[in-house]
C-alpha positions as MATLAB code, in Angstrom:
seq = 'MAGLLGAAVLLVLVIIASLVVGARDVPFGTVLDALFRPDPAVTDQLVVLDLRIPRTVVGLLAGLALGLAGALMQGVTRNPLADPGLLGVNAGASLFVVGGIAVFGVTSALGYVWFAFVGAAVAASVVYVIGSLGRGGATPVKLTLAGTALTAALTSLITIVLLSDPATFDRYRFWSAGSLSARGLDTALQLAPFILVGAILAATAGRMLNALALGDDLARGLGQNVVAARIICFVAVVLLCGSATALAGPIVFVGLAVPHLARWFAGPDYRWTLALSALLGPALLLLADVIGRVIARPGEIEAGLVVAFLGAPVLIALVRGTKAVGL';
ca = [
      44.887  -24.731   20.001;
      47.984  -24.285   17.863;
      49.721  -24.062   21.492;
      47.965  -27.300   22.838;
      48.988  -29.153   19.568;
      52.637  -28.099   19.942;
      52.854  -29.308   23.746;
      51.306  -32.449   22.664;
      53.979  -32.860   20.084;
      56.709  -31.755   22.333;
      55.470  -34.376   25.007;
      55.474  -37.089   22.233;
      59.221  -36.295   21.542;
      60.208  -36.172   24.826;
      58.590  -39.721   25.759;
      60.599  -40.926   22.736;
      63.827  -39.463   23.901;
      63.199  -41.170   27.164;
      62.553  -44.496   25.706;
      65.965  -43.817   23.502;
      68.226  -42.273   25.330;
      70.370  -43.267   28.458;
      73.751  -44.605   29.407;
      73.450  -47.522   27.148;
      72.193  -46.133   23.443;
      69.027  -48.423   22.290;
      68.179  -48.110   18.806;
      64.410  -46.599   17.845;
      63.570  -50.011   15.956;
      64.141  -51.946   19.359;
      62.232  -50.017   21.294;
      59.285  -50.020   18.797;
      60.249  -54.317   19.029;
      59.967  -53.685   22.728;
      56.561  -52.047   22.921;
      54.982  -54.108   20.088;
      56.653  -57.333   19.923;
      58.835  -57.752   23.082;
      61.575  -61.022   23.284;
      62.760  -61.285   26.830;
      65.771  -62.624   25.615;
      67.189  -59.299   23.666;
      68.992  -57.343   26.502;
      68.127  -53.933   24.718;
      64.638  -54.779   24.887;
      64.741  -55.265   28.666;
      66.252  -52.086   29.055;
      63.383  -50.770   27.540;
      60.544  -52.794   29.637;
      62.186  -52.924   32.849;
      63.894  -49.756   33.251;
      62.962  -46.868   30.489;
      59.046  -47.519   30.532;
      58.399  -47.338   34.400;
      60.702  -44.437   34.439;
      58.863  -42.275   31.763;
      55.467  -43.454   33.051;
      56.898  -41.986   36.729;
      57.906  -38.667   34.915;
      54.712  -38.430   33.004;
      52.318  -38.816   36.174;
      54.677  -36.893   38.453;
      54.769  -34.258   36.035;
      51.261  -33.990   35.117;
      50.181  -33.670   38.789;
      52.707  -30.965   39.800;
      51.993  -29.082   36.512;
      48.195  -29.195   37.077;
      48.853  -28.405   41.046;
      50.984  -25.220   40.035;
      48.453  -24.058   37.901;
      45.774  -24.505   40.709;
      47.618  -22.781   43.347;
      48.596  -19.540   41.022;
      44.990  -19.469   39.957;
      43.409  -19.788   43.535;
      45.837  -17.216   45.497;
      46.297  -15.149   42.528;
      49.963  -15.446   43.248;
      52.551  -15.727   40.044;
      54.997  -17.194   42.368;
      52.424  -19.901   44.002;
      54.247  -23.406   43.879;
      54.082  -26.801   45.853;
      57.455  -26.067   46.476;
      57.520  -22.682   47.596;
      54.267  -22.461   49.621;
      55.286  -25.309   51.807;
      53.264  -27.916   50.476;
      55.857  -30.389   49.431;
      58.146  -29.686   52.775;
      54.591  -30.417   54.402;
      54.467  -33.623   52.683;
      57.945  -34.784   52.998;
      58.134  -34.167   56.834;
      54.786  -36.347   57.049;
      56.777  -39.183   54.693;
      59.793  -38.830   57.118;
      57.814  -39.025   60.098;
      56.172  -42.213   58.133;
      59.576  -43.833   57.738;
      61.248  -42.986   61.125;
      57.821  -44.025   63.270;
      56.066  -46.469   61.678;
      58.700  -48.121   59.656;
      56.863  -47.152   56.360;
      58.473  -48.291   53.102;
      56.276  -48.069   50.106;
      55.352  -45.431   47.834;
      51.596  -46.704   48.417;
      52.589  -46.139   52.251;
      54.076  -42.707   51.776;
      51.016  -41.355   49.669;
      48.877  -41.234   52.841;
      51.527  -39.228   54.903;
      51.949  -37.139   51.956;
      48.435  -36.494   51.537;
      47.846  -35.338   55.217;
      51.226  -33.297   55.127;
      50.208  -31.514   52.188;
      46.961  -30.540   53.448;
      48.086  -29.596   56.785;
      50.705  -27.550   55.125;
      48.468  -25.892   52.449;
      46.172  -24.853   55.359;
      48.515  -23.513   57.652;
      50.274  -21.243   54.993;
      46.538  -20.097   54.063;
      45.659  -19.471   57.557;
      49.000  -17.216   58.204;
      48.665  -15.629   55.142;
      45.293  -14.598   55.903;
      45.824  -13.023   59.068;
      45.905   -9.101   59.235;
      44.265   -6.286   57.378;
      43.973   -6.884   53.720;
      43.563  -10.675   53.891;
      45.323  -13.453   51.996;
      47.740  -11.386   49.670;
      50.423  -12.945   46.923;
      53.228  -11.361   49.107;
      51.745  -12.560   52.593;
      50.992  -15.899   51.335;
      54.698  -16.364   49.639;
      56.390  -15.037   52.719;
      54.001  -17.808   55.195;
      54.921  -20.276   52.642;
      58.602  -19.275   52.503;
      58.808  -19.247   56.387;
      56.934  -22.810   56.669;
      59.077  -24.573   54.207;
      62.042  -23.421   56.077;
      60.922  -24.362   59.415;
      59.671  -27.685   58.126;
      62.676  -28.384   56.109;
      64.741  -27.553   59.753;
      62.450  -30.181   61.269;
      63.330  -32.875   58.510;
      66.883  -32.068   59.004;
      66.586  -32.957   62.816;
      64.594  -35.988   62.210;
      67.052  -37.617   59.571;
      70.565  -36.284   61.625;
      69.136  -37.940   64.840;
      68.018  -41.380   62.642;
      70.520  -42.800   60.356;
      68.340  -45.513   59.104;
      65.667  -43.149   58.288;
      68.141  -40.705   56.513;
      69.352  -44.113   54.524;
      65.654  -44.440   53.229;
      65.052  -40.852   52.655;
      68.324  -39.863   50.777;
      67.289  -41.717   47.519;
      63.703  -40.714   47.835;
      64.284  -37.161   48.325;
      66.548  -36.508   45.319;
      63.571  -36.485   43.055;
      64.551  -39.589   41.005;
      62.139  -41.127   38.313;
      63.853  -44.313   38.611;
      63.189  -45.213   41.975;
      59.904  -46.136   41.540;
      58.479  -49.343   39.193;
      55.232  -49.726   37.189;
      53.383  -51.298   39.786;
      54.050  -48.484   42.212;
      53.217  -45.771   39.510;
      49.977  -47.722   38.590;
      48.938  -48.054   42.303;
      49.239  -44.301   42.630;
      47.544  -43.451   39.275;
      44.086  -43.409   40.340;
      44.769  -40.378   42.975;
      46.350  -38.153   40.287;
      43.181  -38.997   37.870;
      40.892  -37.537   40.495;
      42.991  -34.787   41.182;
      43.461  -34.029   37.390;
      39.430  -34.686   36.972;
      39.053  -32.133   39.745;
      41.334  -29.544   38.177;
      39.376  -29.979   34.892;
      36.459  -29.129   36.231;
      38.158  -25.663   37.746;
      39.143  -23.725   34.765;
      36.074  -21.593   34.646;
      36.061  -21.202   38.602;
      39.458  -20.033   38.397;
      38.613  -17.364   35.789;
      35.900  -16.209   37.893;
      38.038  -15.745   41.098;
      40.924  -14.071   38.905;
      38.226  -11.186   38.441;
      38.535  -10.823   42.303;
      35.990  -12.497   45.150;
      33.243   -9.723   44.997;
      32.843  -10.025   41.402;
      33.155  -13.528   41.174;
      30.222  -13.723   44.006;
      28.418  -11.468   41.446;
      28.866  -13.554   38.744;
      27.058  -16.246   40.318;
      30.411  -18.385   41.633;
      30.562  -20.102   44.970;
      34.059  -18.949   46.116;
      33.945  -21.270   49.025;
      33.073  -24.351   46.906;
      35.479  -23.486   44.118;
      38.515  -23.167   46.691;
      37.608  -26.264   48.444;
      37.696  -28.228   45.177;
      40.997  -26.735   43.987;
      42.353  -27.360   47.760;
      41.326  -31.037   47.309;
      43.064  -31.168   43.859;
      45.722  -30.026   45.108;
      46.367  -32.192   48.074;
      45.677  -35.220   45.809;
      48.305  -34.168   43.096;
      51.056  -32.686   45.290;
      50.452  -35.815   47.378;
      50.758  -38.483   44.734;
      53.617  -36.682   43.310;
      56.042  -36.234   46.328;
      55.168  -40.000   47.529;
      55.957  -40.986   43.434;
      58.932  -39.124   42.842;
      60.200  -37.152   46.057;
      59.987  -33.247   46.509;
      60.541  -32.101   42.988;
      60.296  -28.005   42.982;
      59.657  -25.442   40.049;
      57.833  -27.703   37.626;
      54.705  -26.214   39.454;
      56.404  -22.577   39.228;
      57.391  -22.621   35.869;
      54.850  -24.739   33.679;
      51.933  -22.689   34.377;
      53.847  -19.516   33.003;
      54.892  -21.185   30.230;
      51.177  -22.370   29.479;
      49.822  -18.645   30.035;
      52.757  -17.435   27.394;
      50.780  -19.920   24.783;
      47.264  -19.587   25.917;
      46.599  -16.275   27.581;
      44.886  -16.043   30.937;
      42.147  -18.345   30.163;
      42.438  -20.987   32.835;
      40.902  -23.672   30.893;
      43.490  -23.688   28.262;
      46.154  -23.049   31.068;
      45.310  -26.390   32.970;
      45.216  -28.181   29.391;
      48.379  -26.981   28.544;
      49.774  -27.577   32.098;
      48.963  -31.015   31.763;
      51.189  -31.584   28.829;
      54.166  -29.091   29.627;
      54.439  -30.620   33.354;
      55.523  -34.054   32.059;
      57.445  -32.769   29.183;
      59.418  -30.791   31.448;
      60.034  -33.075   34.025;
      61.054  -36.115   31.509;
      63.331  -33.575   29.511;
      64.960  -32.779   32.931;
      65.342  -36.683   33.225;
      66.770  -37.199   29.948;
      69.375  -34.342   30.375;
      70.459  -35.728   33.434;
      71.064  -39.255   32.113;
      73.216  -37.423   29.135;
      75.285  -35.000   30.940;
      77.276  -37.193   33.844;
      77.672  -40.268   31.699;
      78.138  -43.184   32.687;
      76.433  -42.022   35.644;
      73.139  -40.024   36.099;
      72.054  -36.636   37.775;
      68.541  -37.034   39.086;
      65.571  -35.298   37.257;
      64.666  -33.291   40.454;
      68.300  -31.707   40.751;
      68.341  -30.915   36.978;
      64.691  -29.088   37.277;
      66.037  -27.061   40.299;
      69.046  -25.956   38.521;
      66.768  -24.957   35.254;
      64.058  -23.330   37.781;
      66.586  -20.820   39.144;
      66.781  -18.966   36.332;
      62.963  -18.871   35.435;
      62.094  -17.808   39.552;
      64.812  -14.858   38.732;
      63.258  -14.200   35.667;
      59.591  -13.831   37.002;
      61.013  -11.802   39.891;
      62.429   -9.079   37.599;
      60.011   -9.270   35.201;
      57.267   -6.833   35.172;
      54.187   -8.749   33.919;
      54.436  -11.131   36.170;
      53.287   -8.851   39.436;
      49.570  -10.436   38.979;
      47.231  -12.913   37.784;
];
């Protein structure tokens, strides 16, 4: 409970920083005026209303989706390295979005999301099927290798399409950087229902993941329908990853690092892990966005790039850590 309260306080502080900090310093009092007494004639208030509030909402939704998706994937696969980026889900969503841009001329986030859903579902299914082949079934190592190989293959296909179509590359390059500023509030609100449905499914999965963590045979012995649990988690991951990718581009490492941070506070109970991941995911992504605004003034570094830079040491620590070999 203390961890949940601490994560909530951290998220509130990061939201305030996201509204106050940027290339143009806006006093906290002006932010409050923009929220409760908006005056379009005040330039600083317009910065908050038109730029920082939409950017903060996009970060909240994308971070929530990626944090929950990572916790679900690590729970279902019992793999501490499971992450939408490492297991090829983001790459699958990206490839189908690139295909939508190149073949159908899609330009809106609401158009991207349907291609992202299909791509995420296809990639997750392919990784699971490949990882399940052979003796021993879907082990964590086989799933990770299958995801890494599929990510490399899909990334190569994306590169081939982009190099052969300059118009598609021009649209793709802004979206692919993991920017929170590329989408407006209207786009975020259009995609919010998909993330809400995914979050509700994830909220119902905590008890199922606790049973699956004991192994399939013991979970069945406790009365858990293993197939139904995996289908619910699969649908939730597709909705969350597809929406987040359509909204902010293919952001990696949020889904990997956040569940581990959540377990550090909450222990192995997935009901608490999912609740904490829902708070820590947006906190991490918004913090990365704020850092990206500060370290390259007057320019900015996209949040997706900052998260990747911060996530690399986390991945190395997980690989070297002796406590991260199983869930």
